[in-house]
Tab-separated table of C-alpha atoms and ligand atoms in Angstrom:
chain	number	residue	atom	x	y	z
O	3	UNK	CA	-18.853	5.926	-14.899
O	4	UNK	CA	-16.592	5.076	-17.843
O	5	UNK	CA	-13.897	2.700	-16.631
O	6	UNK	CA	-11.909	2.730	-19.867
O	7	UNK	CA	-11.660	6.538	-19.843
O	8	UNK	CA	-11.009	6.736	-16.122
O	9	UNK	CA	-8.258	4.129	-16.330
O	10	UNK	CA	-6.629	5.942	-19.250
O	11	UNK	CA	-6.811	9.265	-17.403
O	12	UNK	CA	-5.367	7.931	-14.148
O	13	UNK	CA	-2.480	6.185	-15.943
O	14	UNK	CA	-1.818	9.319	-18.010
O	15	UNK	CA	-1.762	11.532	-14.903
O	16	UNK	CA	0.582	9.151	-13.108
O	17	UNK	CA	2.883	9.115	-16.124
O	18	UNK	CA	2.824	12.931	-16.346
O	19	UNK	CA	3.623	13.305	-12.663
O	20	UNK	CA	6.480	10.786	-12.993
O	21	UNK	CA	7.992	12.538	-16.002
O	22	UNK	CA	7.676	15.935	-14.330
O	23	UNK	CA	9.571	14.549	-11.370
O	24	UNK	CA	12.295	13.298	-13.719
O	25	UNK	CA	11.355	9.685	-13.065
O	26	UNK	CA	10.459	6.856	-15.420
O	27	UNK	CA	6.836	5.776	-15.454
O	28	UNK	CA	7.982	2.247	-14.530
O	29	UNK	CA	9.233	3.587	-11.202
O	30	UNK	CA	5.661	4.228	-10.019
O	31	UNK	CA	3.343	1.246	-9.513
O	32	UNK	CA	-0.393	1.901	-9.646
O	33	UNK	CA	-2.627	-0.023	-7.253
O	34	UNK	CA	-6.320	0.149	-8.145
O	35	UNK	CA	-8.221	0.306	-4.861
O	36	UNK	CA	-11.467	-1.519	-5.604
O	37	UNK	CA	-13.072	-1.368	-2.139
O	38	UNK	CA	-15.928	0.763	-3.500
O	39	UNK	CA	-17.116	-1.758	-6.104
O	40	UNK	CA	-18.142	-5.413	-6.410
O	41	UNK	CA	-16.299	-8.245	-8.161
O	42	UNK	CA	-18.067	-7.699	-11.449
O	43	UNK	CA	-17.023	-4.035	-11.735
O	44	UNK	CA	-13.580	-4.926	-10.447
O	45	UNK	CA	-13.384	-7.444	-13.273
O	46	UNK	CA	-14.344	-4.770	-15.808
O	47	UNK	CA	-11.555	-2.583	-14.494
O	48	UNK	CA	-9.102	-5.478	-14.775
O	49	UNK	CA	-10.115	-5.861	-18.401
O	50	UNK	CA	-8.958	-2.289	-19.049
O	51	UNK	CA	-5.434	-3.421	-18.141
O	52	UNK	CA	-5.076	-2.785	-14.415
O	53	UNK	CA	-2.584	-5.237	-12.893
O	54	UNK	CA	-2.624	-4.604	-9.137
O	55	UNK	CA	-5.680	-4.661	-6.885
O	56	UNK	CA	-5.944	-3.126	-3.408
O	57	UNK	CA	-8.572	-4.028	-0.798
O	58	UNK	CA	-8.863	-2.973	2.846
O	59	UNK	CA	-11.183	-5.611	4.320
O	60	UNK	CA	-10.483	-9.302	4.746
O	61	UNK	CA	-13.890	-10.564	3.602
O	62	UNK	CA	-13.888	-8.446	0.431
O	63	UNK	CA	-10.278	-9.268	-0.298
O	64	UNK	CA	-10.903	-13.026	-0.106
O	65	UNK	CA	-14.090	-12.830	-2.133
O	66	UNK	CA	-12.354	-11.021	-4.982
O	67	UNK	CA	-9.211	-13.099	-4.733
O	68	UNK	CA	-11.289	-16.254	-5.184
O	69	UNK	CA	-13.323	-14.877	-8.052
O	70	UNK	CA	-10.678	-12.975	-9.996
O	71	UNK	CA	-7.309	-14.528	-9.276
O	72	UNK	CA	-7.134	-16.282	-12.668
O	73	UNK	CA	-5.964	-12.948	-14.095
O	74	UNK	CA	-2.454	-13.277	-12.636
O	75	UNK	CA	-2.906	-10.062	-10.721
O	76	UNK	CA	-0.905	-8.610	-7.866
O	77	UNK	CA	-2.909	-8.481	-4.620
O	78	UNK	CA	-2.388	-5.678	-2.097
O	79	UNK	CA	-3.955	-5.597	1.349
O	80	UNK	CA	-3.999	-1.908	2.286
O	81	UNK	CA	-6.176	-1.707	5.397
O	82	UNK	CA	-5.828	-2.326	9.095
O	83	UNK	CA	-5.509	-6.060	9.710
O	84	UNK	CA	-6.727	-7.575	12.968
O	85	UNK	CA	-4.409	-10.160	14.452
O	86	UNK	CA	-7.058	-12.856	14.576
O	87	UNK	CA	-7.631	-12.511	10.814
O	88	UNK	CA	-3.981	-12.836	9.768
O	89	UNK	CA	-4.260	-16.584	9.266
O	90	UNK	CA	-7.211	-16.222	6.893
O	91	UNK	CA	-5.573	-13.898	4.447
O	92	UNK	CA	-1.839	-13.385	4.776
O	93	UNK	CA	-0.678	-16.160	2.458
O	94	UNK	CA	-2.729	-14.754	-0.433
O	95	UNK	CA	-1.398	-11.224	-0.063
O	96	UNK	CA	1.446	-10.137	-2.361
O	97	UNK	CA	1.976	-6.881	-0.436
O	98	UNK	CA	0.645	-5.848	2.970
O	99	UNK	CA	0.682	-2.060	3.391
O	100	UNK	CA	-0.418	-1.482	6.974
O	101	UNK	CA	1.982	-3.143	9.397
O	102	UNK	CA	1.306	-1.033	12.482
O	103	UNK	CA	2.277	-3.129	15.528
O	104	UNK	CA	4.946	-5.584	16.657
O	105	UNK	CA	2.256	-8.037	17.793
O	106	UNK	CA	0.792	-8.059	14.299
O	107	UNK	CA	4.245	-8.759	12.840
O	108	UNK	CA	4.684	-11.649	15.285
O	109	UNK	CA	1.372	-13.119	14.169
O	110	UNK	CA	2.428	-12.799	10.511
O	111	UNK	CA	5.700	-14.566	11.325
O	112	UNK	CA	3.724	-17.401	12.910
O	113	UNK	CA	1.200	-17.841	10.082
O	114	UNK	CA	3.205	-17.074	6.958
O	115	UNK	CA	4.168	-19.969	4.699
O	116	UNK	CA	6.743	-17.820	2.887
O	117	UNK	CA	8.179	-14.319	3.440
O	118	UNK	CA	5.438	-11.676	3.227
O	119	UNK	CA	6.299	-8.301	1.661
O	120	UNK	CA	5.174	-5.667	4.155
O	121	UNK	CA	5.198	-1.896	4.379
O	122	UNK	CA	5.774	-0.424	7.816
O	123	UNK	CA	2.978	2.108	8.343
O	124	UNK	CA	4.408	5.372	9.604
O	125	UNK	CA	2.405	8.270	10.978
O	126	UNK	CA	4.490	11.181	9.729
O	127	UNK	CA	1.901	13.880	10.397
O	128	UNK	CA	1.463	12.900	14.056
O	129	UNK	CA	-2.299	13.047	13.590
O	130	UNK	CA	-3.868	11.189	16.525
O	131	UNK	CA	-6.514	9.392	14.458
O	132	UNK	CA	-3.956	7.768	12.154
O	133	UNK	CA	-2.501	4.311	12.617
O	134	UNK	CA	1.174	3.630	12.306
O	135	UNK	CA	4.456	4.052	14.130
O	136	UNK	CA	5.834	7.448	14.948
O	137	UNK	CA	9.214	8.135	13.293
O	138	UNK	CA	10.917	8.328	16.748
O	139	UNK	CA	10.030	4.769	17.668
O	140	UNK	CA	11.231	3.142	14.438
O	141	UNK	CA	14.709	2.199	15.707
O	142	UNK	CA	13.302	0.279	18.651
O	143	UNK	CA	10.608	-1.310	16.452
O	144	UNK	CA	13.196	-2.541	13.955
O	145	UNK	CA	15.108	-4.229	16.765
O	146	UNK	CA	11.948	-6.036	17.779
O	147	UNK	CA	11.219	-7.037	14.178
O	148	UNK	CA	14.764	-8.249	13.486
O	149	UNK	CA	14.080	-11.908	14.458
O	150	UNK	CA	10.927	-12.054	12.288
O	151	UNK	CA	12.420	-13.227	9.016
O	152	UNK	CA	9.073	-13.894	7.317
O	153	UNK	CA	8.207	-10.210	7.643
O	154	UNK	CA	10.039	-8.691	4.693
O	155	UNK	CA	10.008	-4.935	5.128
O	156	UNK	CA	9.975	-3.711	1.545
O	157	UNK	CA	9.185	-0.120	2.432
O	158	UNK	CA	7.114	2.342	4.390
O	159	UNK	CA	3.528	3.458	3.872
O	160	UNK	CA	2.033	6.732	4.971
O	161	UNK	CA	-1.214	8.646	4.671
O	162	UNK	CA	-1.622	12.406	4.873
O	163	UNK	CA	-4.386	14.085	6.866
O	164	UNK	CA	-7.513	14.676	4.813
O	165	UNK	CA	-7.444	18.442	5.326
O	166	UNK	CA	-3.753	18.948	4.459
O	167	UNK	CA	-3.016	21.590	1.811
O	168	UNK	CA	-0.439	21.096	-0.962
O	169	UNK	CA	2.399	22.548	1.078
O	170	UNK	CA	1.632	20.312	4.055
O	171	UNK	CA	1.326	17.286	1.729
O	172	UNK	CA	4.739	18.004	0.207
O	173	UNK	CA	6.256	18.341	3.672
O	174	UNK	CA	4.783	15.022	4.872
O	175	UNK	CA	5.668	13.114	1.694
O	176	UNK	CA	9.236	14.424	1.539
O	177	UNK	CA	9.719	13.511	5.196
O	178	UNK	CA	8.490	9.984	4.398
O	179	UNK	CA	10.969	9.770	1.501
O	180	UNK	CA	13.827	10.869	3.737
O	181	UNK	CA	12.925	8.205	6.292
O	182	UNK	CA	12.616	5.504	3.617
O	183	UNK	CA	16.038	6.336	2.170
O	184	UNK	CA	17.581	6.362	5.629
O	185	UNK	CA	16.136	2.906	6.391
O	186	UNK	CA	17.212	1.543	2.988
O	187	UNK	CA	20.772	2.741	3.554
O	188	UNK	CA	21.053	0.561	6.658
O	189	UNK	CA	20.847	-2.631	4.533
O	190	UNK	CA	19.360	-4.721	7.314
O	191	UNK	CA	18.523	-8.399	6.710
O	192	UNK	CA	14.953	-8.910	5.362
O	193	UNK	CA	14.424	-5.128	5.506
O	194	UNK	CA	15.329	-3.696	2.079
O	195	UNK	CA	13.067	-0.617	2.471
O	196	UNK	CA	13.365	0.214	-1.218
O	197	UNK	CA	9.672	1.151	-1.665
O	198	UNK	CA	7.417	3.989	-0.622
O	199	UNK	CA	3.623	3.573	-0.604
O	200	UNK	CA	1.891	6.952	-0.533
O	201	UNK	CA	-0.564	8.963	-2.590
O	202	UNK	CA	-4.302	8.487	-3.130
O	203	UNK	CA	-6.746	9.978	-5.661
O	204	UNK	CA	-6.527	13.508	-4.320
O	205	UNK	CA	-2.793	13.701	-3.668
O	206	UNK	CA	-0.929	11.216	-5.876
O	207	UNK	CA	0.800	13.841	-8.075
O	208	UNK	CA	2.419	15.374	-4.968
O	209	UNK	CA	3.304	11.913	-3.646
O	210	UNK	CA	4.982	11.015	-6.954
O	211	UNK	CA	6.849	14.342	-7.008
O	212	UNK	CA	8.245	13.352	-3.613
O	213	UNK	CA	9.299	9.817	-4.489
O	214	UNK	CA	6.308	7.469	-4.082
O	215	UNK	CA	6.895	4.076	-5.742
O	216	UNK	CA	3.390	2.708	-5.074
O	217	UNK	CA	0.269	4.872	-5.319
O	218	UNK	CA	-3.069	3.559	-4.015
O	219	UNK	CA	-5.851	5.011	-6.148
O	220	UNK	CA	-9.554	4.309	-5.706
O	221	UNK	CA	-12.064	7.110	-6.270
O	222	UNK	CA	-10.444	8.403	-9.460
O	223	UNK	CA	-11.211	5.094	-11.230
O	224	UNK	CA	-14.862	5.052	-10.245
O	225	UNK	CA	-16.204	8.571	-10.662
Q	27	LIG	C1	-9.478	3.790	0.242
Q	27	LIG	C2	-8.014	3.838	0.395
Q	27	LIG	C3	-7.204	4.372	-0.619
Q	27	LIG	C4	-7.760	4.983	-1.896
Q	27	LIG	O1	-8.309	6.244	-1.623
Q	27	LIG	P1	-9.003	7.125	-2.774
Q	27	LIG	O2	-9.073	8.471	-2.147
Q	27	LIG	O3	-10.323	6.524	-3.024
Q	27	LIG	O4	-8.111	7.093	-3.954
Q	27	LIG	C5	-5.837	4.359	-0.431
Q	27	LIG	N1	-5.283	3.842	0.682
Q	27	LIG	C6	-6.018	3.322	1.681
Q	27	LIG	C7	-5.334	2.771	2.871
Q	27	LIG	C8	-7.408	3.307	1.567
Q	27	LIG	O5	-8.152	2.784	2.559
Protein backbone atom coordinates (compact mmCIF):
# COMPACT_ATOMS: atom_id res chain seq x y z
CA UNK A 1 0.00 0.00 0.00
CA UNK A 2 1.56 3.28 -1.14
CA UNK A 3 -0.48 6.13 0.31
CA UNK A 4 1.34 8.88 -1.58
CA UNK A 5 0.68 7.19 -4.94
CA UNK A 6 -2.87 6.24 -4.06
CA UNK A 7 -3.68 9.77 -2.92
CA UNK A 8 -2.20 11.24 -6.11
CA UNK A 9 -4.15 8.78 -8.25
CA UNK A 10 -7.48 9.38 -6.52
CA UNK A 11 -7.10 13.18 -6.72
CA UNK A 12 -6.06 12.91 -10.38
CA UNK A 13 -9.07 10.73 -11.23
CA UNK A 14 -11.44 13.09 -9.44
CA UNK A 15 -9.95 16.03 -11.32
CA UNK A 16 -10.25 14.19 -14.65
CA UNK A 17 -13.87 13.28 -14.00
CA UNK A 18 -14.63 16.90 -13.02
CA UNK A 19 -13.01 18.33 -16.13
CA UNK A 20 -14.76 15.80 -18.36
CA UNK A 21 -18.05 16.89 -16.85
CA UNK A 22 -17.17 20.51 -17.61
CA UNK A 23 -16.79 21.31 -13.93
CA UNK A 24 -13.94 22.86 -11.97
CA UNK A 25 -12.00 20.55 -9.70
CA UNK A 26 -12.88 22.85 -6.77
CA UNK A 27 -16.54 21.95 -7.24
CA UNK A 28 -15.91 18.39 -6.04
CA UNK A 29 -14.81 17.84 -2.43
CA UNK A 30 -12.97 14.62 -1.64
CA UNK A 31 -13.69 12.92 1.68
CA UNK A 32 -11.14 10.25 2.61
CA UNK A 33 -13.07 7.47 4.32
CA UNK A 34 -10.61 6.08 6.85
CA UNK A 35 -12.84 3.46 8.53
CA UNK A 36 -10.56 0.66 7.29
CA UNK A 37 -7.39 1.92 9.00
CA UNK A 38 -6.13 3.02 12.42
CA UNK A 39 -5.14 6.52 13.56
CA UNK A 40 -1.51 6.06 12.62
CA UNK A 41 -2.27 5.19 8.97
CA UNK A 42 -4.93 7.87 8.90
CA UNK A 43 -2.25 10.30 10.01
CA UNK A 44 0.04 9.16 7.19
CA UNK A 45 -2.75 9.80 4.72
CA UNK A 46 -3.30 13.26 6.19
CA UNK A 47 0.37 13.98 5.64
CA UNK A 48 -0.12 13.38 1.91
CA UNK A 49 -2.46 16.38 1.88
CA UNK A 50 -5.94 14.98 2.49
CA UNK A 51 -8.13 17.60 4.19
CA UNK A 52 -11.44 15.87 4.96
CA UNK A 53 -11.89 12.66 6.94
CA UNK A 54 -14.97 10.42 6.92
CA UNK A 55 -15.82 7.83 9.59
CA UNK A 56 -18.97 5.74 10.06
CA UNK A 57 -18.75 4.67 13.70
CA UNK A 58 -18.96 6.88 16.76
CA UNK A 59 -16.14 5.24 18.73
CA UNK A 60 -13.70 5.36 15.81
CA UNK A 61 -14.71 8.88 14.91
CA UNK A 62 -14.06 10.17 18.44
CA UNK A 63 -10.79 8.30 18.76
CA UNK A 64 -9.42 9.83 15.57
CA UNK A 65 -10.88 13.24 16.26
CA UNK A 66 -9.06 13.32 19.60
CA UNK A 67 -5.78 12.09 18.19
CA UNK A 68 -5.64 13.95 14.88
CA UNK A 69 -7.69 17.11 15.21
CA UNK A 70 -4.61 19.36 15.47
CA UNK A 71 -4.40 19.17 11.67
CA UNK A 72 -7.33 21.56 11.14
CA UNK A 73 -9.19 18.92 9.21
CA UNK A 74 -12.83 18.73 8.20
CA UNK A 75 -14.67 15.90 9.97
CA UNK A 76 -17.49 14.00 8.24
CA UNK A 77 -19.71 11.46 9.95
CA UNK A 78 -21.00 9.26 7.12
CA UNK A 79 -22.65 6.30 8.84
CA UNK A 80 -25.93 5.52 10.53
CA UNK A 81 -26.10 7.39 13.83
CA UNK A 82 -28.12 5.98 16.72
CA UNK A 83 -30.18 8.53 18.59
CA UNK A 84 -28.63 7.72 21.94
CA UNK A 85 -25.15 8.48 20.56
CA UNK A 86 -25.98 11.91 19.10
CA UNK A 87 -24.90 13.72 22.26
CA UNK A 88 -21.47 12.08 22.23
CA UNK A 89 -20.47 13.13 18.77
CA UNK A 90 -22.64 15.70 17.04
CA UNK A 91 -20.83 18.84 18.19
CA UNK A 92 -17.52 17.59 16.75
CA UNK A 93 -18.97 16.76 13.34
CA UNK A 94 -18.52 19.32 10.54
CA UNK A 95 -20.88 17.43 8.21
CA UNK A 96 -23.31 14.62 9.00
CA UNK A 97 -24.21 12.63 5.88
CA UNK A 98 -26.84 10.16 7.04
CA UNK A 99 -29.87 11.98 8.40
CA UNK A 100 -32.50 9.27 7.91
CA UNK A 101 -35.31 9.95 10.41
CA UNK A 102 -37.25 12.85 11.91
CA UNK A 103 -36.59 11.52 15.42
CA UNK A 104 -32.86 11.66 14.78
CA UNK A 105 -33.19 15.26 13.58
CA UNK A 106 -35.12 16.13 16.75
CA UNK A 107 -32.34 14.65 18.87
CA UNK A 108 -29.74 16.67 16.93
CA UNK A 109 -31.80 19.83 17.50
CA UNK A 110 -31.82 19.08 21.23
CA UNK A 111 -28.09 18.35 21.57
CA UNK A 112 -26.47 20.70 19.08
CA UNK A 113 -24.60 23.71 20.42
CA UNK A 114 -24.58 25.35 16.98
CA UNK A 115 -26.23 24.56 13.63
CA UNK A 116 -25.07 21.17 12.31
CA UNK A 117 -24.60 20.77 8.54
CA UNK A 118 -26.56 17.67 7.56
CA UNK A 119 -27.28 15.75 4.39
CA UNK A 120 -30.72 14.21 4.10
CA UNK A 121 -30.16 10.57 3.15
CA UNK A 122 -32.39 9.62 0.25
CA UNK A 123 -32.99 6.11 -1.02
CA UNK A 124 -33.33 6.78 -4.74
CA UNK A 125 -33.01 3.17 -5.85
CA UNK A 126 -35.82 1.96 -3.58
CA UNK A 127 -33.61 -0.91 -2.46
CA UNK A 128 -35.13 -2.31 0.75
CA UNK A 129 -31.81 -2.76 2.57
CA UNK A 130 -30.85 0.91 2.21
CA UNK A 131 -31.48 3.59 4.79
CA UNK A 132 -32.91 6.94 3.89
CA UNK A 133 -36.14 8.65 2.93
CA UNK A 134 -37.98 7.76 -0.22
CA UNK A 135 -38.29 10.70 -2.65
CA UNK A 136 -42.12 10.68 -2.26
CA UNK A 137 -42.00 11.39 1.45
CA UNK A 138 -39.58 14.33 1.28
CA UNK A 139 -42.24 17.07 1.23
CA UNK A 140 -43.83 15.83 4.43
CA UNK A 141 -40.41 15.29 6.04
CA UNK A 142 -39.35 18.86 5.26
CA UNK A 143 -42.47 20.16 6.97
CA UNK A 144 -41.57 18.19 10.06
CA UNK A 145 -37.97 19.43 9.95
CA UNK A 146 -38.93 23.07 9.42
CA UNK A 147 -38.94 23.98 13.16
CA UNK A 148 -35.51 22.36 13.71
CA UNK A 149 -33.26 25.32 13.03
CA UNK A 150 -30.07 23.63 14.27
CA UNK A 151 -30.43 21.01 11.54
CA UNK A 152 -28.98 22.80 8.52
CA UNK A 153 -29.85 20.76 5.46
CA UNK A 154 -26.91 21.45 3.17
CA UNK A 155 -27.78 18.73 0.69
CA UNK A 156 -28.80 15.17 0.03
CA UNK A 157 -26.75 11.98 0.24
CA UNK A 158 -27.42 8.78 -1.64
CA UNK A 159 -25.84 5.39 -2.17
CA UNK A 160 -26.33 3.14 -5.18
CA UNK A 161 -26.93 -0.60 -4.90
CA UNK A 162 -23.72 -2.60 -4.94
CA UNK A 163 -24.70 -4.59 -8.03
CA UNK A 164 -25.82 -1.61 -10.15
CA UNK A 165 -24.25 -1.36 -13.62
CA UNK A 166 -23.05 1.94 -15.12
CA UNK A 167 -26.39 2.71 -16.72
CA UNK A 168 -28.28 2.12 -13.48
CA UNK A 169 -25.71 4.22 -11.57
CA UNK A 170 -26.15 7.12 -14.00
CA UNK A 171 -29.93 6.88 -13.65
CA UNK A 172 -29.80 6.91 -9.83
CA UNK A 173 -27.23 9.71 -9.62
CA UNK A 174 -29.01 11.94 -12.14
CA UNK A 175 -32.27 11.43 -10.27
CA UNK A 176 -30.51 12.49 -7.05
CA UNK A 177 -29.19 15.61 -8.80
CA UNK A 178 -32.65 16.51 -10.05
CA UNK A 179 -34.06 16.17 -6.53
CA UNK A 180 -31.23 18.24 -5.02
CA UNK A 181 -31.76 21.06 -7.52
CA UNK A 182 -35.50 20.99 -6.92
CA UNK A 183 -34.99 21.27 -3.15
CA UNK A 184 -32.39 24.04 -3.56
CA UNK A 185 -34.77 26.05 -5.73
CA UNK A 186 -37.29 26.21 -2.88
CA UNK A 187 -34.93 28.40 -0.80
CA UNK A 188 -36.32 27.23 2.52
CA UNK A 189 -34.89 28.60 5.79
CA UNK A 190 -31.92 26.53 7.10
CA UNK A 191 -32.30 24.20 4.10
CA UNK A 192 -29.98 25.47 1.34
CA UNK A 193 -29.63 22.03 -0.32
CA UNK A 194 -26.71 23.21 -2.43
CA UNK A 195 -24.65 20.00 -2.00
CA UNK A 196 -24.84 16.44 -3.24
CA UNK A 197 -22.95 13.64 -1.45
CA UNK A 198 -22.63 10.58 -3.68
CA UNK A 199 -19.93 8.41 -5.20
CA UNK A 200 -17.58 5.90 -3.58
CA UNK A 201 -14.41 4.16 -4.82
CA UNK A 202 -16.16 2.11 -7.47
CA UNK A 203 -18.56 4.72 -8.81
CA UNK A 204 -17.23 8.22 -8.14
CA UNK A 205 -16.53 9.10 -11.81
CA UNK A 206 -20.20 8.48 -12.66
CA UNK A 207 -21.31 10.40 -9.56
CA UNK A 208 -19.14 13.38 -10.56
CA UNK A 209 -20.46 13.24 -14.14
CA UNK A 210 -23.93 13.58 -12.64
CA UNK A 211 -23.21 16.47 -10.29
CA UNK A 212 -21.79 15.12 -7.01
CA UNK A 213 -20.18 17.86 -4.89
CA UNK A 214 -18.87 15.53 -2.17
CA UNK A 215 -17.43 12.09 -2.94
CA UNK A 216 -16.75 9.62 -0.11
CA UNK A 217 -13.75 7.49 -1.06
CA UNK A 218 -12.24 4.76 1.09
CA UNK A 219 -10.91 1.60 -0.57
CA UNK A 220 -9.12 3.42 -3.40
CA UNK A 221 -6.77 5.09 -0.88
CA UNK A 222 -5.84 1.87 0.87
CA UNK A 223 -5.30 -0.77 -1.80
C1 LIG B 1 -17.34 2.89 3.57
C2 LIG B 1 -18.19 3.96 3.03
C3 LIG B 1 -17.78 4.71 1.92
C4 LIG B 1 -16.49 4.44 1.16
O1 LIG B 1 -16.63 3.29 0.37
P1 LIG B 1 -15.42 2.73 -0.52
O2 LIG B 1 -16.11 1.78 -1.44
O3 LIG B 1 -14.48 2.07 0.40
O4 LIG B 1 -14.83 3.88 -1.24
C5 LIG B 1 -18.61 5.73 1.48
N1 LIG B 1 -19.77 6.01 2.10
C6 LIG B 1 -20.20 5.32 3.17
C7 LIG B 1 -21.49 5.69 3.80
C8 LIG B 1 -19.42 4.27 3.67
O5 LIG B 1 -19.85 3.58 4.74
